Short mmCIF file of C-alpha atoms and ligand atoms in Angstrom, two decimals:
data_model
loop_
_atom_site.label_atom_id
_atom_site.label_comp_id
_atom_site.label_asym_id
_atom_site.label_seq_id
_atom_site.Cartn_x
_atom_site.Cartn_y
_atom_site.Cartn_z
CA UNK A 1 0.00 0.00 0.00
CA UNK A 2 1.61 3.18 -0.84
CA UNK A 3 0.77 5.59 1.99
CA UNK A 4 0.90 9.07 1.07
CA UNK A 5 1.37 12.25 3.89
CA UNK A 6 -0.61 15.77 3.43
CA UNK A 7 0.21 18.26 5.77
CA UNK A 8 -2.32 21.06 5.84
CA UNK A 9 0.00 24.24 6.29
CA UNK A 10 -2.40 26.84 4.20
CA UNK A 11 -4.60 28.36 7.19
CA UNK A 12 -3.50 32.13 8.76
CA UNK A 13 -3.37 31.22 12.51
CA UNK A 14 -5.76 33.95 13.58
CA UNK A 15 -6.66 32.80 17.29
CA UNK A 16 -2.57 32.39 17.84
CA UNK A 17 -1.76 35.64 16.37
CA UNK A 18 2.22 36.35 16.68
CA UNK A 19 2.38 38.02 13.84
CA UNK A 20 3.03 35.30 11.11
CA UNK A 21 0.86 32.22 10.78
CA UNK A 22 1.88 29.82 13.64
CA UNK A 23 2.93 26.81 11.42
CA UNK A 24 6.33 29.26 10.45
CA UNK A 25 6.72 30.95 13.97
CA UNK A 26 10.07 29.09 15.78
CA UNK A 27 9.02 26.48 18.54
CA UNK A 28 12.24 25.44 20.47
CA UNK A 29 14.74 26.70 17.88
CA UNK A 30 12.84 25.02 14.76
CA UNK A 31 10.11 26.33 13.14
CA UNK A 32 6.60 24.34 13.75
CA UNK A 33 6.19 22.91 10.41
CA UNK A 34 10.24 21.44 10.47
CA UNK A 35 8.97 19.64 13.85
CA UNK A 36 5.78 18.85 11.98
CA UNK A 37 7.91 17.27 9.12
CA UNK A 38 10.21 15.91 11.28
CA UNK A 39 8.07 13.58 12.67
CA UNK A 40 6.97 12.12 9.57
CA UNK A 41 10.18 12.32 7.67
CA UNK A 42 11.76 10.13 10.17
CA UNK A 43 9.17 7.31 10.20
CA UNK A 44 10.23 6.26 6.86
CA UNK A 45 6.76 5.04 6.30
CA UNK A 46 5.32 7.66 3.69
CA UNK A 47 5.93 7.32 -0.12
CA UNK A 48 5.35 10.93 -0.54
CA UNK A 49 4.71 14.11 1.87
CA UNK A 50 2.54 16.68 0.42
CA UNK A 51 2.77 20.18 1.73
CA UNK A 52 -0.76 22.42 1.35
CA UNK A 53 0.43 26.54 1.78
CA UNK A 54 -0.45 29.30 0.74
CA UNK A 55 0.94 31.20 -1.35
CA UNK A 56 1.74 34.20 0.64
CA UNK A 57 3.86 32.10 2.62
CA UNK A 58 6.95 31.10 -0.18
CA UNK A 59 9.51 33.37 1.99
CA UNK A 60 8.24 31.32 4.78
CA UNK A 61 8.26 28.11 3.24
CA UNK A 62 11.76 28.45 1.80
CA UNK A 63 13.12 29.02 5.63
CA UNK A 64 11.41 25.74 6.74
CA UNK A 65 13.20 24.50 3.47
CA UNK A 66 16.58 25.47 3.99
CA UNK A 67 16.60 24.65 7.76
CA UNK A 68 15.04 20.68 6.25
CA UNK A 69 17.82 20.77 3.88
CA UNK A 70 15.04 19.16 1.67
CA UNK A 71 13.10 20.59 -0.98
CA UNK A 72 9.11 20.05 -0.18
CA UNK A 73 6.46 18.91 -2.67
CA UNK A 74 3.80 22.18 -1.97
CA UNK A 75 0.76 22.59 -3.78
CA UNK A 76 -1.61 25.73 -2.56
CA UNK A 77 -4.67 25.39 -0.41
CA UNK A 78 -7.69 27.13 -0.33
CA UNK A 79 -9.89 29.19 2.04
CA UNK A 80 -10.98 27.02 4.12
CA UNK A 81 -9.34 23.70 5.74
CA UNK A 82 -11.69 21.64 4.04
CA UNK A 83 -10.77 23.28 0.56
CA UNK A 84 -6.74 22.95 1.70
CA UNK A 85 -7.58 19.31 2.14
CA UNK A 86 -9.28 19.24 -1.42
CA UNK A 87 -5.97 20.72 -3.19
CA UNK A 88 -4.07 18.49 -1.44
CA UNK A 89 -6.00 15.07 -2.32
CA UNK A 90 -5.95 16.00 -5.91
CA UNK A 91 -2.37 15.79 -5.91
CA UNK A 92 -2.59 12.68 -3.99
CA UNK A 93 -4.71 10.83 -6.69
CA UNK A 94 -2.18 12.22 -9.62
CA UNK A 95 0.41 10.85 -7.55
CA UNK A 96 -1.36 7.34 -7.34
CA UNK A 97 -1.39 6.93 -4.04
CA UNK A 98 -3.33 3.99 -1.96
CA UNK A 99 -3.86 5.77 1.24
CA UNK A 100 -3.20 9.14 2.84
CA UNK A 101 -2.68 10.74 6.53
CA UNK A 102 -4.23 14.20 6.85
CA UNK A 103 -2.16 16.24 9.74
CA UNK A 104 -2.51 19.83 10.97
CA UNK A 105 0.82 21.26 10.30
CA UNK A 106 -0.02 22.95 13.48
CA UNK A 107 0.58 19.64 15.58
CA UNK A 108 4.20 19.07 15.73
CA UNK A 109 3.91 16.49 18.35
CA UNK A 110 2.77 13.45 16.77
CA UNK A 111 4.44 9.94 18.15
CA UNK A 112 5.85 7.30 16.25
CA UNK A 113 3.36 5.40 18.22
CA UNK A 114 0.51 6.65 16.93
CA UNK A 115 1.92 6.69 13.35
CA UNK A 116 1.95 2.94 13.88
CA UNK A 117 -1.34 2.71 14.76
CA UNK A 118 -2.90 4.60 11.98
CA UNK A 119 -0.98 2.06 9.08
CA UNK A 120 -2.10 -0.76 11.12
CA UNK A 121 -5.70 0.64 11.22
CA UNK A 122 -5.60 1.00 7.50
CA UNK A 123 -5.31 -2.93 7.26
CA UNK A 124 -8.71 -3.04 8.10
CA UNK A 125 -10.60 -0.10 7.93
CA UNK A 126 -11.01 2.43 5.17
CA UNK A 127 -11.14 5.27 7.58
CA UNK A 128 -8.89 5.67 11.46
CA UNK A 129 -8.60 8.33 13.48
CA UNK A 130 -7.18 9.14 16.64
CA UNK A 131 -9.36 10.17 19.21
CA UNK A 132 -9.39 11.29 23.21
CA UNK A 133 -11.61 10.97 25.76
CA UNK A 134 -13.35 13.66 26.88
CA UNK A 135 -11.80 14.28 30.76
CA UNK A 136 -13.55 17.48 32.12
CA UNK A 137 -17.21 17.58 33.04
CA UNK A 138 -19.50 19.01 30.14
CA UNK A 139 -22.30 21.86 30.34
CA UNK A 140 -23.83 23.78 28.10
CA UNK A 141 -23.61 27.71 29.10
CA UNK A 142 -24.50 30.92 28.12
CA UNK A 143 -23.66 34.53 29.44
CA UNK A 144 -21.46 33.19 32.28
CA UNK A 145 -24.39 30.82 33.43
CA UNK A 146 -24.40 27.38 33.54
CA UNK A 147 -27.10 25.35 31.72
CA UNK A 148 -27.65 21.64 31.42
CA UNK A 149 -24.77 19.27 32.11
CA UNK A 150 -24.49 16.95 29.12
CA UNK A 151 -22.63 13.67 29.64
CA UNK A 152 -19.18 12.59 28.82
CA UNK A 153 -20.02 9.06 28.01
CA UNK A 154 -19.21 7.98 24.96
CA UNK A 155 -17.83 11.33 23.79
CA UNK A 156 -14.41 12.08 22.19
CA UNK A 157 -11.66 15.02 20.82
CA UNK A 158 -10.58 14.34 17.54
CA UNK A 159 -7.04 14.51 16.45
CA UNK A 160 -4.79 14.11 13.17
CA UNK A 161 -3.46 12.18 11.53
CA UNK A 162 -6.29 10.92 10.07
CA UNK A 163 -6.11 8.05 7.70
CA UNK A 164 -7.93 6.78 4.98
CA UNK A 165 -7.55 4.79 1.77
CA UNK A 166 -7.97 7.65 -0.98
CA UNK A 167 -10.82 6.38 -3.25
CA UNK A 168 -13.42 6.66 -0.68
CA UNK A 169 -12.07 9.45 0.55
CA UNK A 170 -12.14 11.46 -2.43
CA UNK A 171 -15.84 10.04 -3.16
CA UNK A 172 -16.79 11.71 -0.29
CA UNK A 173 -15.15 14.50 -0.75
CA UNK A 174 -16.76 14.75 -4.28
CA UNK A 175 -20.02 14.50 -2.83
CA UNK A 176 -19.42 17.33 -0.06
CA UNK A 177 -20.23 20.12 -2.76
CA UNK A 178 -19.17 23.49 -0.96
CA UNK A 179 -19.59 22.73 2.73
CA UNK A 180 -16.72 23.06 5.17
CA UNK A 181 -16.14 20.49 7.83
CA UNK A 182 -13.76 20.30 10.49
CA UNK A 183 -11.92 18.12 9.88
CA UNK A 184 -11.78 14.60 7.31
CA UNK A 185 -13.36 11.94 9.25
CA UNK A 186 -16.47 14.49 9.43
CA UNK A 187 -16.55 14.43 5.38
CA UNK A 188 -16.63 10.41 5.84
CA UNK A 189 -19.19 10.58 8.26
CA UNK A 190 -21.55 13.08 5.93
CA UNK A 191 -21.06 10.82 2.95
CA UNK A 192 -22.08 7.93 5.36
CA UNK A 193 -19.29 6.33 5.61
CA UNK A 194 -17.77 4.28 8.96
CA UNK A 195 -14.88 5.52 10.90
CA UNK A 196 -12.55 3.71 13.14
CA UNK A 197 -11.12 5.06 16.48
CA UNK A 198 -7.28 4.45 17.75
CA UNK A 199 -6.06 5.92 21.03
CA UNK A 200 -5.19 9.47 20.42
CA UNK A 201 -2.44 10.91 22.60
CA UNK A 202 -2.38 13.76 24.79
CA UNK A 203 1.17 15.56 23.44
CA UNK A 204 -0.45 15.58 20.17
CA UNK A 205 -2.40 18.83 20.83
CA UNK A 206 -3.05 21.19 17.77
CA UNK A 207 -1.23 24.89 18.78
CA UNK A 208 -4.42 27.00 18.60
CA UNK A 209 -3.99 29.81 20.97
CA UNK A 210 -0.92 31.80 22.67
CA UNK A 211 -1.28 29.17 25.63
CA UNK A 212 -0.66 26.31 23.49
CA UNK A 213 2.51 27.86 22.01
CA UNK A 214 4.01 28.10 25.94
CA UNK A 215 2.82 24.33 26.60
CA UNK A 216 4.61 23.43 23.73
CA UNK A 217 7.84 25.24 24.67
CA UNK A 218 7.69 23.57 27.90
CA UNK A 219 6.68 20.15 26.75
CA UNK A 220 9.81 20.83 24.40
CA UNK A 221 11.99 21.31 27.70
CA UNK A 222 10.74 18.18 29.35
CA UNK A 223 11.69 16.00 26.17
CA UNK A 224 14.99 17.86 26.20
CA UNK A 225 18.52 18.24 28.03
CA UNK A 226 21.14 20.73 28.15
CA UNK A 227 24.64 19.96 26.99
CA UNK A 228 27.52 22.42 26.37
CA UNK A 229 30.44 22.02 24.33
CA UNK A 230 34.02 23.85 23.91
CA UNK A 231 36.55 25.06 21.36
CA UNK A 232 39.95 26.10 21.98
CA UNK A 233 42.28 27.30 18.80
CA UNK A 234 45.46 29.44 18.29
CA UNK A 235 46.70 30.62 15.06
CA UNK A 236 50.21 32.80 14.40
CA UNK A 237 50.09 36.30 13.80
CA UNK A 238 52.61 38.24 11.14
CA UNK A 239 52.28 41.51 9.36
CA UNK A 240 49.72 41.49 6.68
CA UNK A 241 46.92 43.78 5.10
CA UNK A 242 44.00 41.93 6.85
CA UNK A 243 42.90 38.77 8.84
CA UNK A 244 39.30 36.95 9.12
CA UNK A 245 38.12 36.71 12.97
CA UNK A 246 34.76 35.59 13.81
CA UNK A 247 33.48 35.84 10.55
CA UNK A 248 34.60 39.20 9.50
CA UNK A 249 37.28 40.96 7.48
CA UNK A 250 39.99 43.24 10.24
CA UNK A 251 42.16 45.38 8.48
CA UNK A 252 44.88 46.67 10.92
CA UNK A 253 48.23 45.39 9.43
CA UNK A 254 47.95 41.98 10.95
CA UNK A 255 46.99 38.44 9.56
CA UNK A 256 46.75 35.25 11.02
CA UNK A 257 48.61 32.13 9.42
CA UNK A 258 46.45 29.15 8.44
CA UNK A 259 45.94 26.21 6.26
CA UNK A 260 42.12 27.69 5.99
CA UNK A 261 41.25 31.53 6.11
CA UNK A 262 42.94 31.42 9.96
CA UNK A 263 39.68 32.64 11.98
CA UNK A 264 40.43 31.24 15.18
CA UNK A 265 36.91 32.02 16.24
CA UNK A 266 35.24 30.40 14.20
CA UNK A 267 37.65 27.41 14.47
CA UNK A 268 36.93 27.43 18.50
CA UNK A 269 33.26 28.15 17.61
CA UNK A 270 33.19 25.42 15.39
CA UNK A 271 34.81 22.69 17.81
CA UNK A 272 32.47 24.01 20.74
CA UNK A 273 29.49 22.88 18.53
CA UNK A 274 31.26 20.04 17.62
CA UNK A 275 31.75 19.09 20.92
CA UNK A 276 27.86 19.78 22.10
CA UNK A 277 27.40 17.36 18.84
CA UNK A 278 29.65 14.33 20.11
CA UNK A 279 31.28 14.51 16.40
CA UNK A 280 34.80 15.05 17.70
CA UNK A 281 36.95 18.21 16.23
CA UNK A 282 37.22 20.56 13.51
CA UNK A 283 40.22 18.75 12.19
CA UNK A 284 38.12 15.34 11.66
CA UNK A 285 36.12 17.11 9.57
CA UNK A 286 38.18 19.38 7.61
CA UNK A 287 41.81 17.46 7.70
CA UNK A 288 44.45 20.36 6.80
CA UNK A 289 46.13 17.62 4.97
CA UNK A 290 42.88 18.61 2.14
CA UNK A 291 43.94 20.70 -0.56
CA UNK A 292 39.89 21.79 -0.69
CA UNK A 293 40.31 23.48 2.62
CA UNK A 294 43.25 25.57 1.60
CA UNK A 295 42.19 29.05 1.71
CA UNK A 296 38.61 28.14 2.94
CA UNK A 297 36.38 30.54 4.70
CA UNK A 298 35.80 29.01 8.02
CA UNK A 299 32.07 30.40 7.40
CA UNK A 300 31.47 26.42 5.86
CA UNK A 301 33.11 24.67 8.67
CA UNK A 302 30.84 26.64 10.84
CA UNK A 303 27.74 25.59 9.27
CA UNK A 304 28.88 21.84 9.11
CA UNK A 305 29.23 21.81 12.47
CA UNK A 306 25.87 23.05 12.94
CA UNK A 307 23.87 20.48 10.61
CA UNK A 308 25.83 17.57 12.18
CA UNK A 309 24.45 19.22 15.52
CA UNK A 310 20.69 19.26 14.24
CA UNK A 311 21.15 15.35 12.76
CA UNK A 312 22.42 14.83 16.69
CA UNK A 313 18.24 16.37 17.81
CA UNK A 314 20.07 19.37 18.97
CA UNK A 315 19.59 23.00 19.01
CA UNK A 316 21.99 25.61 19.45
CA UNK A 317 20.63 27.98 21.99
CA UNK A 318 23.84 30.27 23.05
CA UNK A 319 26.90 31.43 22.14
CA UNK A 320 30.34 32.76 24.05
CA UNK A 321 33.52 33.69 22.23
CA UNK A 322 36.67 35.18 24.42
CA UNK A 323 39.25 36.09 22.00
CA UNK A 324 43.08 36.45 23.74
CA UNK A 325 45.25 38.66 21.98
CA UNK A 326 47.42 42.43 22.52
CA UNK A 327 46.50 43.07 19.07
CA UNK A 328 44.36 43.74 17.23
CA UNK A 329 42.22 45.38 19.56
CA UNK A 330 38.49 43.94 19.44
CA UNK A 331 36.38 46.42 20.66
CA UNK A 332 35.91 48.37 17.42
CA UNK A 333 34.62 45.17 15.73
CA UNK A 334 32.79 43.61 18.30
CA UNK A 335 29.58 44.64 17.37
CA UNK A 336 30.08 43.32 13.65
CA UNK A 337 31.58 39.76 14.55
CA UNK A 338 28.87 39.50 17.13
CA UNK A 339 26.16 39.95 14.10
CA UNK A 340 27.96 38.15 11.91
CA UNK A 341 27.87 35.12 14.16
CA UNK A 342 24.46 35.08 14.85
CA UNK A 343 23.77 35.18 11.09
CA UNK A 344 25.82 32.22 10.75
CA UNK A 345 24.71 30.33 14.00
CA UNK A 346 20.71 31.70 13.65
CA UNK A 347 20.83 32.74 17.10
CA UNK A 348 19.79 35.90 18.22
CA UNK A 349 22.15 38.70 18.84
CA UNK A 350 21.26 38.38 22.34
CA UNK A 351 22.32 35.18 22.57
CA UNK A 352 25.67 35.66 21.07
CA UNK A 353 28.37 36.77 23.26
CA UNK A 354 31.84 38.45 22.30
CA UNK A 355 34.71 39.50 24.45
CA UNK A 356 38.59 40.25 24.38
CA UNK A 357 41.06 39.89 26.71
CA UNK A 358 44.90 40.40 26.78
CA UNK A 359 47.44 38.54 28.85
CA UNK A 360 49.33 41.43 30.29
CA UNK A 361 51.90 41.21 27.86
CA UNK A 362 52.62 37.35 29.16
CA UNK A 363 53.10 34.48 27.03
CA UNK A 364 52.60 34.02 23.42
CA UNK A 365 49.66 36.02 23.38
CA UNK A 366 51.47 38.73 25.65
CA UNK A 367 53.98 38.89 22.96
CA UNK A 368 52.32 39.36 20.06
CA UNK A 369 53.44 35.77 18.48
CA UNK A 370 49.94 34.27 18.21
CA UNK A 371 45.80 35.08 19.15
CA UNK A 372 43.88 32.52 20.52
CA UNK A 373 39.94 31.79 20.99
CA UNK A 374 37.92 30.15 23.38
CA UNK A 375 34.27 29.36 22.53
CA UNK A 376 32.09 27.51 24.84
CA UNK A 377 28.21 27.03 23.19
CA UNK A 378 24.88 25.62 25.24
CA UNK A 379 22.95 23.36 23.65
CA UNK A 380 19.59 21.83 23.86
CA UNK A 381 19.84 17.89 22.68
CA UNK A 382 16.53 15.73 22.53
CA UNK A 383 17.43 13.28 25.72
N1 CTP B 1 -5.52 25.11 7.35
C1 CTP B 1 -5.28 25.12 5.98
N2 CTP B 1 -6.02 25.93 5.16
C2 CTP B 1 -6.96 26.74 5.67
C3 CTP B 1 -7.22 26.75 7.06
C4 CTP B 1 -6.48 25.91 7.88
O1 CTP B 1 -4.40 24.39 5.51
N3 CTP B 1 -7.61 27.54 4.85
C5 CTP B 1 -4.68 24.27 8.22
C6 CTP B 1 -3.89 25.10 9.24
O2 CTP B 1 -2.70 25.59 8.65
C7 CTP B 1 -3.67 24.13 10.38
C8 CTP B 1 -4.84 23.16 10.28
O3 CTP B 1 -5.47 23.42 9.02
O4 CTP B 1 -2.46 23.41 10.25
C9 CTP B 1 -5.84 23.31 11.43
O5 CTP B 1 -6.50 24.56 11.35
P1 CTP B 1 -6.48 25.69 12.48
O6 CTP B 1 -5.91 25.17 13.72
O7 CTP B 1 -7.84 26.30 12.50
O8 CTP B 1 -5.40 26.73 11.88
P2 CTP B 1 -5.65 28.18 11.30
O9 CTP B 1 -6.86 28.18 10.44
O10 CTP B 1 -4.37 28.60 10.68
O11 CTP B 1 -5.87 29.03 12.63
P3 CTP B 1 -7.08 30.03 12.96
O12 CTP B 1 -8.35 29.23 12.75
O13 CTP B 1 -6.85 30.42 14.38
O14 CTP B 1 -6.95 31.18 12.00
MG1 MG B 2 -8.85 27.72 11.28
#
């Protein structure tokens, strides 16, 4: 059975507000649809994973993009959920897919678990879906005053993924005309169709509101554990026009003498992230014995270190670079390497930290021979 994802990404986020729809606002470092896709990605069990956006949203969508390192299949939604749903099940057919799981792009918690579930549903029903008990007593109410209580028995929260083999899906969807449902398993249930229930779970809740968004950054925290990591380098100084340090260009007579451009921050950076990885050190990775290093901006060794960290479940969430030298005197630049870094590192400026110190004249550093950096980087690693 080829099983088919479509993750409906197209709706405006409204109730969450934030500014940009909440399936691109960041979540613990990532942005919610890269969780969203995350999850499914690594299960391995999809032929194809459709993406339903809007339009609007391509600056958006090419973030989530680069951060994947993946380029998505996205086709563009409509107005409504149901009409999102619609584009995206027309793609599925032309695609000749068996089955499909519908997911709200804004639920970037989905388990394995349930994943598992859902394919193992689809063995013998047409239609699964998770589903929760309801826990808190029911009422109706109006204007702050409680009416009836209605009874819990027998009643349920719907979740996604919701699965379904695709040609009785899209029968039902054909003969939905122009209503808008909630959600897929309703469109079943209006054609007449029969839906099965699997055990939804409680992490799997859809980021509606403001509140959601600060459950999620603590459920994040639970799931997660801090690490650190440090980077020491040293690199010779002699006269020169200019060096590289910390990512940017410092022209006060001095360079620094290297296989690669030299940066020494970066290089420290570089091995601090590599150490919050567990991949070892810079020189691993980039052997100086490589003629395709020679000359290299250590911008690329940066970012290497970085996607290793990410394939490792972690998240870079601060920065500190002390730089040891009498010369060339920091200060001036500090400001522009601190930028520069959090360009290169997508942290915040905030969370990027520069400083200088000299060592009183002592030492290599005292005497001008060499400048050395010391990074040290926190990390957040999924435990
Ligand atoms: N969705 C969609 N197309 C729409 C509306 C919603 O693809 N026209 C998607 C959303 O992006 C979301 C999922 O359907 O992943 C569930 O919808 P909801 O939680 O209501 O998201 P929004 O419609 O974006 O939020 P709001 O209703 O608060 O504006
Ligand atoms: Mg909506």
């Amino acid at each position: 059975m080829k099983i088919g994802a479509v993750i409906v990404a197209a709706g405006r986020g409204e109730r969450a507000g934030g500014g940009v729809p909440k399936q691109y606002r960041r979540l613990g470092g990532f942005f919610v649809l890269t969780r969203t896709l995350l999850r499914l990605l690594h299960r391995e069990v999809f032929d194809s994973i459709i993406v339903v956006v809007n339009p609007a949203d391509a600056d958006h969508i090419a973030a989530v993009e680069a951060e994947l390192d993946i380029k998505l299949e996205t086709i563009p939604g409509g107005a409504t959920r149901t009409a999102s749903v619609r584009a995206g099940l027309d793609r599925a057919r032309d695609l000749g897919l068996d089955a499909v799981m519908i997911h709200d792009a804004a639920r970037p918690f989905l388990g394995d678990a349930l994943i598992d579930r859902l394919v193992k549903g689809l063995d013998e029903h047409p239609a699964v879906i998770p589903a929760l008990p309801v826990a808190d007593a029911l009422f109706r109410g109006e204007d702050e005053t409680m009416g009836d209580p209605v009874s819990r028995d027998g009643l349920y929260a719907a979740q996604t993924p919701q699965a379904f083999h695709l040609a009785p899906l899209l029968n039902a969807y054909a003969r939905l005309g122009d209503t808008a449902l909630p959600d897929d398993a309703a469109v079943i249930r209006a054609a007449g169709g029969e839906v099965a229930l699997v055990a939804g779970e409680a992490e799997n809740f859809k980021l509606t509101t403001q509140a959601d968004f600060i459950r999620a950054e603590r459920q994040i925290m639970s799931e997660t554990i801090t690490v650190t990591g440090q980077g020491y380098d040293v690199h010779r100084l002699e006269t020169a026009d200019s060096m590289w340090l910390c990512g940017i260009e410092i022209k006060a007579g001095l360079g620094l003498v290297g296989h690669s451009d030299a940066d020494a921050g970066l290089h420290a950076l570089t091995d601090a992230v590599l150490g919050a990885a567990g991949a070892g050190d810079i020189g691993q990775h980039f052997p100086p014995s490589d003629p395709q290093w020679k000359g290299a901006a250590s911008d690329a060794f940066l970012l290497h270190a970085i996607k290793l960290l990410k394939e490792a479940g972690g998240e870079l969430v601060h920065a500190d670079i002390t730089l040891i030298a009498e010369r060339p005197k920091i200060g001036p630049h500090r400001d522009a390497m601190r930028a520069r870094v959090a360009e290169l590192t997508g942290l915040p400026e905030a969370r990027v930290n520069i400083k200088a110190t000299t060592t009183e004249k002592l030492g290599f550093t005292g005497r001008g021979e060499g400048l050395a950096a010391q990074a040290i980087v926190t990390a957040r690693l999924t435990s």
